[in-house]
Tab-separated table of C-alpha atoms in Angstrom:
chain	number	residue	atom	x	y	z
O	1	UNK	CA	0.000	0.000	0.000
O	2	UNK	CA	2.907	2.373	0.959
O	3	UNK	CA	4.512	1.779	-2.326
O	4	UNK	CA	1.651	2.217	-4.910
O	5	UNK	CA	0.609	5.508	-3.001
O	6	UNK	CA	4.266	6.971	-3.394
O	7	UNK	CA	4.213	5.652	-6.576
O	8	UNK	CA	1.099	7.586	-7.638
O	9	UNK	CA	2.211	10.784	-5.725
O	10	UNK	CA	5.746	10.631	-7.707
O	11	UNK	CA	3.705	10.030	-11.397
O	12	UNK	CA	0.806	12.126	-10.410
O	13	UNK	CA	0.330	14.793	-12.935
O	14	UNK	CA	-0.451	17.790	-11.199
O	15	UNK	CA	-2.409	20.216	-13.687
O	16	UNK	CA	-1.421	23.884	-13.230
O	17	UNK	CA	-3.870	26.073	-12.247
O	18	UNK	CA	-6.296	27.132	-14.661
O	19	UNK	CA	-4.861	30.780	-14.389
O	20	UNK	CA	-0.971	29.681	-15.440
O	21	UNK	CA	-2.858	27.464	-18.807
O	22	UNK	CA	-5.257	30.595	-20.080
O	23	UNK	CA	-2.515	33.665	-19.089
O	24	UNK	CA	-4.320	35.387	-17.090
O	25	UNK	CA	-2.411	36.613	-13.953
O	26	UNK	CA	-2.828	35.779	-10.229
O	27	UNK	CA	-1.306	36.791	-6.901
O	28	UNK	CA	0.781	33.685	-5.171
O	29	UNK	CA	2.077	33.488	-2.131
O	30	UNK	CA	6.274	34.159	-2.106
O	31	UNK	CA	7.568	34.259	1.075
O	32	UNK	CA	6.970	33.528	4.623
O	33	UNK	CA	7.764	34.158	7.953
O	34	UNK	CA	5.384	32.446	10.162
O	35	UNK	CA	4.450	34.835	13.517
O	36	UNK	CA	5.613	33.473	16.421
O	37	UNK	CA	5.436	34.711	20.236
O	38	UNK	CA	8.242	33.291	22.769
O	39	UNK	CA	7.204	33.883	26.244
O	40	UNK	CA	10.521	32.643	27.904
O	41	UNK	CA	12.708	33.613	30.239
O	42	UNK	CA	16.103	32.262	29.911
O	43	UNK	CA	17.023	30.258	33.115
O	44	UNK	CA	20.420	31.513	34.570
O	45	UNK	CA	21.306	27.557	35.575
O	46	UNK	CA	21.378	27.314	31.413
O	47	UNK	CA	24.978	27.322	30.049
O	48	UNK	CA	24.716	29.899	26.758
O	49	UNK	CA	27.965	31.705	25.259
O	50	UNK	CA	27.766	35.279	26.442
O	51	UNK	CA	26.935	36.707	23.307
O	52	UNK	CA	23.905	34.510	22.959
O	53	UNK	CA	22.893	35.352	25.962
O	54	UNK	CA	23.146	39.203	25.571
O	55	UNK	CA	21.190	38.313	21.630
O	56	UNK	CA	18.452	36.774	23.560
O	57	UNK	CA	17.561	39.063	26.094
O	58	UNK	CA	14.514	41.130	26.595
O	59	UNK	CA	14.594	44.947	25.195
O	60	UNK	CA	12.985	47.810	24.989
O	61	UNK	CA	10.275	48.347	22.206
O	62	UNK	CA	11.712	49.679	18.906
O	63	UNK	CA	10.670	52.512	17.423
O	64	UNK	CA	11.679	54.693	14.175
O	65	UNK	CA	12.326	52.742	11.293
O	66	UNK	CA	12.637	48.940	10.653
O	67	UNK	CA	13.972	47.542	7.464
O	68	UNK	CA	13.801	43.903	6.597
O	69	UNK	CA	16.024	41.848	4.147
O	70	UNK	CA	14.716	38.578	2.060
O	71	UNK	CA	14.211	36.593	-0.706
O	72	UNK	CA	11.101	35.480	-3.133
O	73	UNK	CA	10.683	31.911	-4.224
O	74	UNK	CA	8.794	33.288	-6.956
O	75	UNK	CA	8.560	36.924	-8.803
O	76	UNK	CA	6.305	38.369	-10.556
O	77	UNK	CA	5.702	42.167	-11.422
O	78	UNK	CA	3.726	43.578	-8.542
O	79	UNK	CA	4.068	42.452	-4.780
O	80	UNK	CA	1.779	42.877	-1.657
O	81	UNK	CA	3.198	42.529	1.742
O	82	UNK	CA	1.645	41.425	4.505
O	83	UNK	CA	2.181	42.390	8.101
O	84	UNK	CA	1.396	40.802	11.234
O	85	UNK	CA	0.077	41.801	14.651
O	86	UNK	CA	-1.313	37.651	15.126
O	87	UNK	CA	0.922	37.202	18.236
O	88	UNK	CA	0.554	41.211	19.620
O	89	UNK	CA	-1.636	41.881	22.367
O	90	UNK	CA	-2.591	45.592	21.929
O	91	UNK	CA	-2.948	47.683	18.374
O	92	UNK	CA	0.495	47.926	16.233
O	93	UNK	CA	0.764	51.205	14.221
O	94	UNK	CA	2.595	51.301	11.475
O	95	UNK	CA	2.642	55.194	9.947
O	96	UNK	CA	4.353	54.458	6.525
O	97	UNK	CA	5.983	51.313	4.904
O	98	UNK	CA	7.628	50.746	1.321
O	99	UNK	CA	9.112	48.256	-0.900
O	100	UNK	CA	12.105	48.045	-3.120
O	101	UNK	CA	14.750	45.765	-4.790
O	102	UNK	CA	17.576	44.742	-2.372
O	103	UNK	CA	21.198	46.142	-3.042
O	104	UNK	CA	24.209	45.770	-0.834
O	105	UNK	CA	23.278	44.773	2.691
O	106	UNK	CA	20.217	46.511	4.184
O	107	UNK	CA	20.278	49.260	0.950
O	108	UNK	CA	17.805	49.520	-1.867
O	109	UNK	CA	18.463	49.098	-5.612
O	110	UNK	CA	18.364	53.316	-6.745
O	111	UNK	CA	15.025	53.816	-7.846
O	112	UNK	CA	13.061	50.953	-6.657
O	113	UNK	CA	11.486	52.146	-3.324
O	114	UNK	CA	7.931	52.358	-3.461
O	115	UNK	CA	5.879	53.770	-0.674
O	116	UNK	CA	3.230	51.008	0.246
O	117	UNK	CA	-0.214	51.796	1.143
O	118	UNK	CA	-3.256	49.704	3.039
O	119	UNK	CA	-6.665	50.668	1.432
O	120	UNK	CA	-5.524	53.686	0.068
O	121	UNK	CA	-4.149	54.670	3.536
O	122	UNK	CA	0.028	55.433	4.051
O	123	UNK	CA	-0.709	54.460	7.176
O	124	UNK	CA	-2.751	51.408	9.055
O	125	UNK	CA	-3.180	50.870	12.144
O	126	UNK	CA	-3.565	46.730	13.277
O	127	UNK	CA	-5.591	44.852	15.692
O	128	UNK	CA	-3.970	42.383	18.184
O	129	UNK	CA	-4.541	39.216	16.241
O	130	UNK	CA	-4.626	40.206	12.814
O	131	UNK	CA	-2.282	40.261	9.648
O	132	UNK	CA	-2.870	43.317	7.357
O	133	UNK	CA	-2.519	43.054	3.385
O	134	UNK	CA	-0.971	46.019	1.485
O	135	UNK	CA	-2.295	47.238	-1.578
O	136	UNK	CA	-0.262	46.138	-5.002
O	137	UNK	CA	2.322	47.732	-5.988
O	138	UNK	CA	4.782	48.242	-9.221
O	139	UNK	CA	7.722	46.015	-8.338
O	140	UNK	CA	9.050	43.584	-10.832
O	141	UNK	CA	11.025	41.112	-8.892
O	142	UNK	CA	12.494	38.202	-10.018
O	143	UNK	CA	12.439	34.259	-8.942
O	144	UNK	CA	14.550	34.391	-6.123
O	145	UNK	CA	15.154	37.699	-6.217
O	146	UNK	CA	15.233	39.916	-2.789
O	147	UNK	CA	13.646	42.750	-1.413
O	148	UNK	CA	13.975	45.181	1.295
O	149	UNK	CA	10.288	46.088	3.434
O	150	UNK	CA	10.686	49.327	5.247
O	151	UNK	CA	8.404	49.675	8.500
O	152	UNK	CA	8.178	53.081	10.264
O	153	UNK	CA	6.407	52.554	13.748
O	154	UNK	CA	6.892	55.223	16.207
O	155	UNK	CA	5.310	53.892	19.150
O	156	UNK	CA	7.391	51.196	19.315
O	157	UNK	CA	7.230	47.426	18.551
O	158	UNK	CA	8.735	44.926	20.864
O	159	UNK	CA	10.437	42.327	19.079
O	160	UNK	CA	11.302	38.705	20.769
O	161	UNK	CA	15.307	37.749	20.438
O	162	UNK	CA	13.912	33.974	19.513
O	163	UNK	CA	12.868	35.487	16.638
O	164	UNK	CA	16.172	35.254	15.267
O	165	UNK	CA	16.165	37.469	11.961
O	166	UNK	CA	18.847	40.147	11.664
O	167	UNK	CA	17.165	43.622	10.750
O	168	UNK	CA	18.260	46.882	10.587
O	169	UNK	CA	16.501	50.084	12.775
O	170	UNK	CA	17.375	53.668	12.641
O	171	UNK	CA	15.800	56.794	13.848
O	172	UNK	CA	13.148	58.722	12.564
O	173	UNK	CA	10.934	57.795	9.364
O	174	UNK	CA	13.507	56.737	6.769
O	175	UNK	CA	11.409	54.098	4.497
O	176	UNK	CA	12.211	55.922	1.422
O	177	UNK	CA	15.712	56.254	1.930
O	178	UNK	CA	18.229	54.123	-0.250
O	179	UNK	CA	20.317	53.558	3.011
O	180	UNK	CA	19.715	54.148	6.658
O	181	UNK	CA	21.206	56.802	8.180
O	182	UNK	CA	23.345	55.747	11.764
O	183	UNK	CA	21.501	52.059	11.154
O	184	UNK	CA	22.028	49.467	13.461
O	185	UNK	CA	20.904	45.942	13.409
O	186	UNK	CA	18.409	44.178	16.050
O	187	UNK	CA	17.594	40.297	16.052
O	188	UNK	CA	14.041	39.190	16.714
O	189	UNK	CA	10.752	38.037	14.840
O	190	UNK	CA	9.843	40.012	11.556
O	191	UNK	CA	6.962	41.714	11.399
O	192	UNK	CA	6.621	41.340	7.684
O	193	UNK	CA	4.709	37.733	7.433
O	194	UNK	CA	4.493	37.328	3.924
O	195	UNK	CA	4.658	38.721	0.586
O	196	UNK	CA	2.395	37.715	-2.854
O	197	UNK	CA	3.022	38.303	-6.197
O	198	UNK	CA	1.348	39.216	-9.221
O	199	UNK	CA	2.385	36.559	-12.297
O	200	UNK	CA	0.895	35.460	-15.100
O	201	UNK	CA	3.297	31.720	-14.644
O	202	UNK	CA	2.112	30.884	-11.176
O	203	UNK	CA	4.125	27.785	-9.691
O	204	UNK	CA	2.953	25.409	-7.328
O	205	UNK	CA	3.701	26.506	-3.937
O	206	UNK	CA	5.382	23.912	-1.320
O	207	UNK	CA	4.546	24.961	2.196
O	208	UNK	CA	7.758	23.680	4.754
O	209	UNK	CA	5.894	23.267	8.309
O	210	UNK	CA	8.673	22.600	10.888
O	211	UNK	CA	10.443	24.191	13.794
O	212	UNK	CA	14.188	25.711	14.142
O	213	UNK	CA	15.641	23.057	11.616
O	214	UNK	CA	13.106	24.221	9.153
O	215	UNK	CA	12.903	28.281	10.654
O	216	UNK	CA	14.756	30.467	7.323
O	217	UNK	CA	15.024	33.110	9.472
O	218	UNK	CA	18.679	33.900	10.586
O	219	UNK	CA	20.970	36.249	12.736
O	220	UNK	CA	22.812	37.084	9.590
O	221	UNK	CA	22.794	38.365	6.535
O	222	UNK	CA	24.263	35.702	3.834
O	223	UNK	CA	23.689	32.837	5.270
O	224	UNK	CA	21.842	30.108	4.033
O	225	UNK	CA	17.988	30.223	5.037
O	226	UNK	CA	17.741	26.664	5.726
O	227	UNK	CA	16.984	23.495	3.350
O	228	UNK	CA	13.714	25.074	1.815
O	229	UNK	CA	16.364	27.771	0.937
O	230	UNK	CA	18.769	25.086	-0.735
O	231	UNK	CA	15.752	23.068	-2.297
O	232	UNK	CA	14.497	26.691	-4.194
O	233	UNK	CA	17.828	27.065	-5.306
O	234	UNK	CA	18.025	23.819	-6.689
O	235	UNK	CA	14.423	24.082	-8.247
O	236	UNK	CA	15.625	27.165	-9.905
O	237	UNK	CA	18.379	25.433	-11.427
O	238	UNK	CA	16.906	22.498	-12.963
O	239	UNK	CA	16.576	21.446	-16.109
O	240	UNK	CA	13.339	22.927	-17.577
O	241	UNK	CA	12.991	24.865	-14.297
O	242	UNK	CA	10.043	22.597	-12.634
O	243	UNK	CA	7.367	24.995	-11.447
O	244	UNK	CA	7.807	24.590	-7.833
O	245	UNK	CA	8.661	27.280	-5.162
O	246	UNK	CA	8.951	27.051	-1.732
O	247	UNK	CA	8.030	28.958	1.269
O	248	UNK	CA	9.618	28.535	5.036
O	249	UNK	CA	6.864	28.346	7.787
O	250	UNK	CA	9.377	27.076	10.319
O	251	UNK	CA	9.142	28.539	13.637
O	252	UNK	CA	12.206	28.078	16.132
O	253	UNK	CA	11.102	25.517	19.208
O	254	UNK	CA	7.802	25.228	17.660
O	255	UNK	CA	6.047	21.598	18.359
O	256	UNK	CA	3.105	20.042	16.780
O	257	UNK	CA	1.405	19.336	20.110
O	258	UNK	CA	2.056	22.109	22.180
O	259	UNK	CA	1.800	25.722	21.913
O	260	UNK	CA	5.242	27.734	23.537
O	261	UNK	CA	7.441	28.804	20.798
O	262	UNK	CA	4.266	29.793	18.761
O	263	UNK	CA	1.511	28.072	18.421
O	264	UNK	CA	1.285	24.210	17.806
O	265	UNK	CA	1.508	23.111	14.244
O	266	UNK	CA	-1.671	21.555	15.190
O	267	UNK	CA	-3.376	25.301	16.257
O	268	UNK	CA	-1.358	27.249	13.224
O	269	UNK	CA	-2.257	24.898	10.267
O	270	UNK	CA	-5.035	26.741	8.591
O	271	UNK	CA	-2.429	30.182	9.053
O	272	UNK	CA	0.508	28.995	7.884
O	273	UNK	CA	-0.243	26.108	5.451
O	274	UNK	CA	-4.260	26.256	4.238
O	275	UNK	CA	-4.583	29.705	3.323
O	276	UNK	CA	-1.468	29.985	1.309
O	277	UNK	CA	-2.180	31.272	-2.079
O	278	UNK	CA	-1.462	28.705	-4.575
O	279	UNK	CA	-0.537	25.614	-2.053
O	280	UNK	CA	0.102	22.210	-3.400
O	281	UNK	CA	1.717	20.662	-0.815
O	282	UNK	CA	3.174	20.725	3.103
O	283	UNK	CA	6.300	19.315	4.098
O	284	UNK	CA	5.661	18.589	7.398
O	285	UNK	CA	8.804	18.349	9.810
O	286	UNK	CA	8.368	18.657	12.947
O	287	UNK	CA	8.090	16.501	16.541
O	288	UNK	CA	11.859	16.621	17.321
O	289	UNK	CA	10.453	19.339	20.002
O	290	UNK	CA	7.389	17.341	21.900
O	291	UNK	CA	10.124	14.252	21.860
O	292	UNK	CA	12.423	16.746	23.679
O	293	UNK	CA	10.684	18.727	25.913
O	294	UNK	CA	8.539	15.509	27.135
O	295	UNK	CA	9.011	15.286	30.948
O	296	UNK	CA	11.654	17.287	32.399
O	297	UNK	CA	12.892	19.642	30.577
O	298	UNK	CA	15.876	22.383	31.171
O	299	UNK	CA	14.165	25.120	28.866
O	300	UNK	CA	10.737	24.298	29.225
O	301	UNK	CA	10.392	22.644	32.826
O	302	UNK	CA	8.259	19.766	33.793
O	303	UNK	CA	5.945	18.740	31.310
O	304	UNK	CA	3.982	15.525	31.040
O	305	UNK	CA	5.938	12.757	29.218
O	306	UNK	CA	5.142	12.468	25.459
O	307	UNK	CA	2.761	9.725	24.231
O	308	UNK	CA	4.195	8.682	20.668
O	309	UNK	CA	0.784	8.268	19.856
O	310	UNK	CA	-1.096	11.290	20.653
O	311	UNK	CA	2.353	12.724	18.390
O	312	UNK	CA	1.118	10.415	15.369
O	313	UNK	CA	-2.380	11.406	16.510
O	314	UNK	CA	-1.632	14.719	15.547
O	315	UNK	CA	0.570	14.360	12.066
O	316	UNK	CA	-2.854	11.704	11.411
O	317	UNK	CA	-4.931	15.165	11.914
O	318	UNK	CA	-2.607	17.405	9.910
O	319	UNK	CA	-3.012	15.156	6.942
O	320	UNK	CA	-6.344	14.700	7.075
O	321	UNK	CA	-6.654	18.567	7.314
O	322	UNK	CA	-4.652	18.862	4.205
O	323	UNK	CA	-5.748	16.348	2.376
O	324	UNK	CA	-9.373	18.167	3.173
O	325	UNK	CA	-8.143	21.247	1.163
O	326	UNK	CA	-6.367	19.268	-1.613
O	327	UNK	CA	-3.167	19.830	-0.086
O	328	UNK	CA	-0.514	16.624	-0.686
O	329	UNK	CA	1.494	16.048	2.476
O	330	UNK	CA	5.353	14.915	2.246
O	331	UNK	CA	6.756	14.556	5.436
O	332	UNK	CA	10.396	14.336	6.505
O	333	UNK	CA	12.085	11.667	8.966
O	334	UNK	CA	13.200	13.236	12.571
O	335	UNK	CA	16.880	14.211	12.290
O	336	UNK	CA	19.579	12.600	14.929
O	337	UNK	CA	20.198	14.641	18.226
O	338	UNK	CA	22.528	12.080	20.449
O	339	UNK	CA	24.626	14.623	22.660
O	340	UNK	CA	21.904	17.840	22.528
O	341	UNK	CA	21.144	18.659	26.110
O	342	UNK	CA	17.512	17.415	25.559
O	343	UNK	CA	18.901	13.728	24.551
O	344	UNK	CA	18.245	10.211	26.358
O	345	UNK	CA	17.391	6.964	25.153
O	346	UNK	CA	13.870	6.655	26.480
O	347	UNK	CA	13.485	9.846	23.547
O	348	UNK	CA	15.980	7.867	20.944
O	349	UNK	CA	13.447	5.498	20.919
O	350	UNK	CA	10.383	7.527	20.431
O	351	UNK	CA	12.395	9.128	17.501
O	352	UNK	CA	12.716	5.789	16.213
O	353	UNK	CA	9.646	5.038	16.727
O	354	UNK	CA	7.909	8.126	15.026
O	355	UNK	CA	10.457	7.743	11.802
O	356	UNK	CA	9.648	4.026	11.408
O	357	UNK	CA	5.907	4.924	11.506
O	358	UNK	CA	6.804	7.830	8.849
O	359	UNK	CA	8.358	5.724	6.673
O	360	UNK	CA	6.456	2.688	6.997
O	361	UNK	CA	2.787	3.989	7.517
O	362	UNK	CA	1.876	5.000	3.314
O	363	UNK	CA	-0.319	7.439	5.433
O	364	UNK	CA	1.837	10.390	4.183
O	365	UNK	CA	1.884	10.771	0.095
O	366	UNK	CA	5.492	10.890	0.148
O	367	UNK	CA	8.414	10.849	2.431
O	368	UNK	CA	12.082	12.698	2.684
O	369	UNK	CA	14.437	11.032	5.034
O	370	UNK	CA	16.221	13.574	6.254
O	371	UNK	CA	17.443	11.447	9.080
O	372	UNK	CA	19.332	9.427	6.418
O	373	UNK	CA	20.435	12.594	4.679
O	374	UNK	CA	22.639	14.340	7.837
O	375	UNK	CA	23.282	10.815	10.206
O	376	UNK	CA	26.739	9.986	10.806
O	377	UNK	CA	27.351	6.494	8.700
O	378	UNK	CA	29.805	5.819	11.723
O	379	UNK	CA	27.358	6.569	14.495
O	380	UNK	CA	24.135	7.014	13.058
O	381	UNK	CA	22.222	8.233	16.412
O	382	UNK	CA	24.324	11.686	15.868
O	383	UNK	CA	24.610	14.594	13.535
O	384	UNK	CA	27.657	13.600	10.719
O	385	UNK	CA	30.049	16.005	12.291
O	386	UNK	CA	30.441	18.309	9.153
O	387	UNK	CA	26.760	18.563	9.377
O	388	UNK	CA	26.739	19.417	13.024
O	389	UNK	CA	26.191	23.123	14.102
O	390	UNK	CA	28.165	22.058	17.455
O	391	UNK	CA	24.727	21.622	19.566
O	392	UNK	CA	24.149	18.330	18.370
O	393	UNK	CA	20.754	18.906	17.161
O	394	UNK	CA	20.727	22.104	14.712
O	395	UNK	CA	22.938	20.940	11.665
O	396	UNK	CA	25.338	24.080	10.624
O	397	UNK	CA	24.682	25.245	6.687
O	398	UNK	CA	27.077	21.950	5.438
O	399	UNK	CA	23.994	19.860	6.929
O	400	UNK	CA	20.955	22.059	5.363
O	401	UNK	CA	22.598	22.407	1.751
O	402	UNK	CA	22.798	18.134	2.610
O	403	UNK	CA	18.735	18.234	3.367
O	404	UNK	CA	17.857	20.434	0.634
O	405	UNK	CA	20.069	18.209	-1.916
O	406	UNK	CA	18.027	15.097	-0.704
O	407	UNK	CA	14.616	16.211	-1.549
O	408	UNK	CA	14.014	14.034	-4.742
O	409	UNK	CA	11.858	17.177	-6.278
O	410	UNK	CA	9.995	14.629	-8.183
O	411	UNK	CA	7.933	13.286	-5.100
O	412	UNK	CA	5.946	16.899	-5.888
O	413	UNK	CA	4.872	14.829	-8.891
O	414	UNK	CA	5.240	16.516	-12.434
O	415	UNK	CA	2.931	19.627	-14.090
O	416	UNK	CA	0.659	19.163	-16.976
């Protein structure tokens, strides 16, 4: 049974959408950055290098201007951009935002800023628990191309160090300016959730569900976003350029079970994955976390021990979910963490448990075994060393550009 359904998931032809056949253009979902609360307080018994520990502290709200750096999976030649205030608890004003074409760090292309607007508006003011869409603008971008998103918010904004995206901040309202005057740089979770874009060759979007080893967002500029970062770039370099992007809805210590590091996979489905603008499938990675954090746990505290079923319980609900909205699920094996503070055998073995029902089950329509892809041959309940980050559980950019080059793209079947 497993075999014929991954069979007719690899030869399925997936028809484009009606749109991409006639010409006619439609918006598509590009990029993601799924919100994410952390309400954590870093226990002082925890042994972090100095520096992280400074990175991760609580601050101040920001105010003045914030200007975020990323890239598209797809382009088109108008964008929307849509900001969040899902995880805020009181109203988030944003008095002007803009758009342009990324240059040298944080800069914009000359010419390319555009001032964004939200139903006609320059400036929008959002309610705790709601995303807000901009307006289209003129801004041909191209597939993986990157833009800069320009928020000026003078009542401040408190940002969350989990968040772990590099942005820069400067004084004042400097959205249209090429380069930010006396900018410095601040690490926490973007406020820009998304952007769409207007084409008339709309690709089938991949949605990657998964926590910190899935999250794109990163403390520096020029570093690789993760796998789905290293599978779009090897999309975009295939042969006949499959039409196939993929957008990051990894959240750092997120769980499917348990809300904490933003809300359960379970509770942020319909968000993250469902609602996505040309979805054809999930990748769904994530449990490493509820394995983890089961019983006593050094970041989290005590917490009930995990039952390995009510985890398959829940991927069992996120497929059915999916498969509900025509979404194909491919989900990815659980990837070694022997030596991670959060390691013991009793937790070994619900990892091997959970991979042996992903891989055995034909309940997903396909399966990546990233477990396979980043194991040490020698001692395969550990990170390969070259693939280790030095944690023992977060593989270092040798190990993603290893996960993204062991997606077999073909298991997203082929267009018509």
């Amino acid at each position: 049974m497993r075999y014929a359904r991954f069979l007719a998931a690899g030869l399925l032809l997936v028809a484009l959408p009606a749109a991409a056949q006639s010409g006619r253009e439609v918006w598509i979902d590009a990029y993601q950055s799924s919100p994410a609360d952390y309400d954590f307080v870093i226990p002082k018994e925890m042994k972090l290098p100095p520096e992280t520990r400074e990175r991760l502290r609580d601050r101040p709200p920001v105010t003045g201007t914030l200007r975020m750096r990323f890239a598209v999976a797809a382009g088109g030649r108008q964008v929307r951009i849509r900001l969040s205030n899902e995880d805020g608890t009181t109203p988030l004003t944003v008095v002007a935002a803009s758009a342009g074409i990324a240059a040298t760090g944080f800069d914009a292309k000359p010419g390319t800023l555009r001032k964004l607007s939200f139903g006609g508006a320059g400036q929008v003011t959002i309610i705790p628990g709601a995303p807000v869409l901009s307006d289209p603008v003129d801004l041909p971008v191209p597939t993986m191309g990157e833009l800069v998103v320009s928020v000026h918010i003078p009542a401040g904004l408190k940002l969350k160090g989990f968040g772990n995206a590099v942005m820069a901040m400067g004084e004042g309202d400097q959205i249209l300016a090429e380069a930010i005057a006396g900018a410095d740089t601040i690490i926490g979770r973007p406020p820009v959730s998304g952007v769409l874009v207007r084409t008339a060759s709309p690709p089938r979007v991949i949605v990657a569900l998964g926590d910190s080893i899935t999250d794109g967002n990163r403390p520096a500029l020029g570093q690789l976003h993760g796998w789905p970062e290293r599978l779009n770039q090897r999309i975009a370099a295939a042969p006949g350029r499959p039409a196939l992007a993929v957008i990051n809805a990894g959240i750092g210590g997120n769980r499917v079970l348990s809300t904490s590091w933003g809300k359960a996979a379970l509770a942020r489905f319909d968000r993250d994955v469902a609602r996505v603008q040309g979805v054809s499938h999930v990748i769904l990675f994530e449990g490493i976390n509820d394995i983890g954090n089961g019983g006593s746990s050094t970041m989290f505290g005590n917490n009930p021990p995990l039952d390995v079923d009510a985890l398959i319980a829940g991927y069992r609900q996120i497929i059915a979910r999916a498969h509900a909205a025509n979404i194909k699920v491919v989900m990815g094996t659980l990837t070694p963490f022997q030596g991670a503070t959060s390691y013991n055998e009793a937790r070994e073995a619900q990892r091997q448990a959970v991979n042996r029902w992903i891989r055995t089950s034909g309940e997903p329509d396909g399966v990546i075994d990233f477990d396979k892809a980043v194991r040490d041959p020698v001692a395969p309940l550990r990170l390969r060393p070259d693939y280790d980050s030095g944690d023992h559980i977060h593989p270092g950019e040798g190990g993603y550009r290893a996960m993204g080059d062991s997606v077999d793209i073909a298991v997203f079947g082929k267009a018509g």
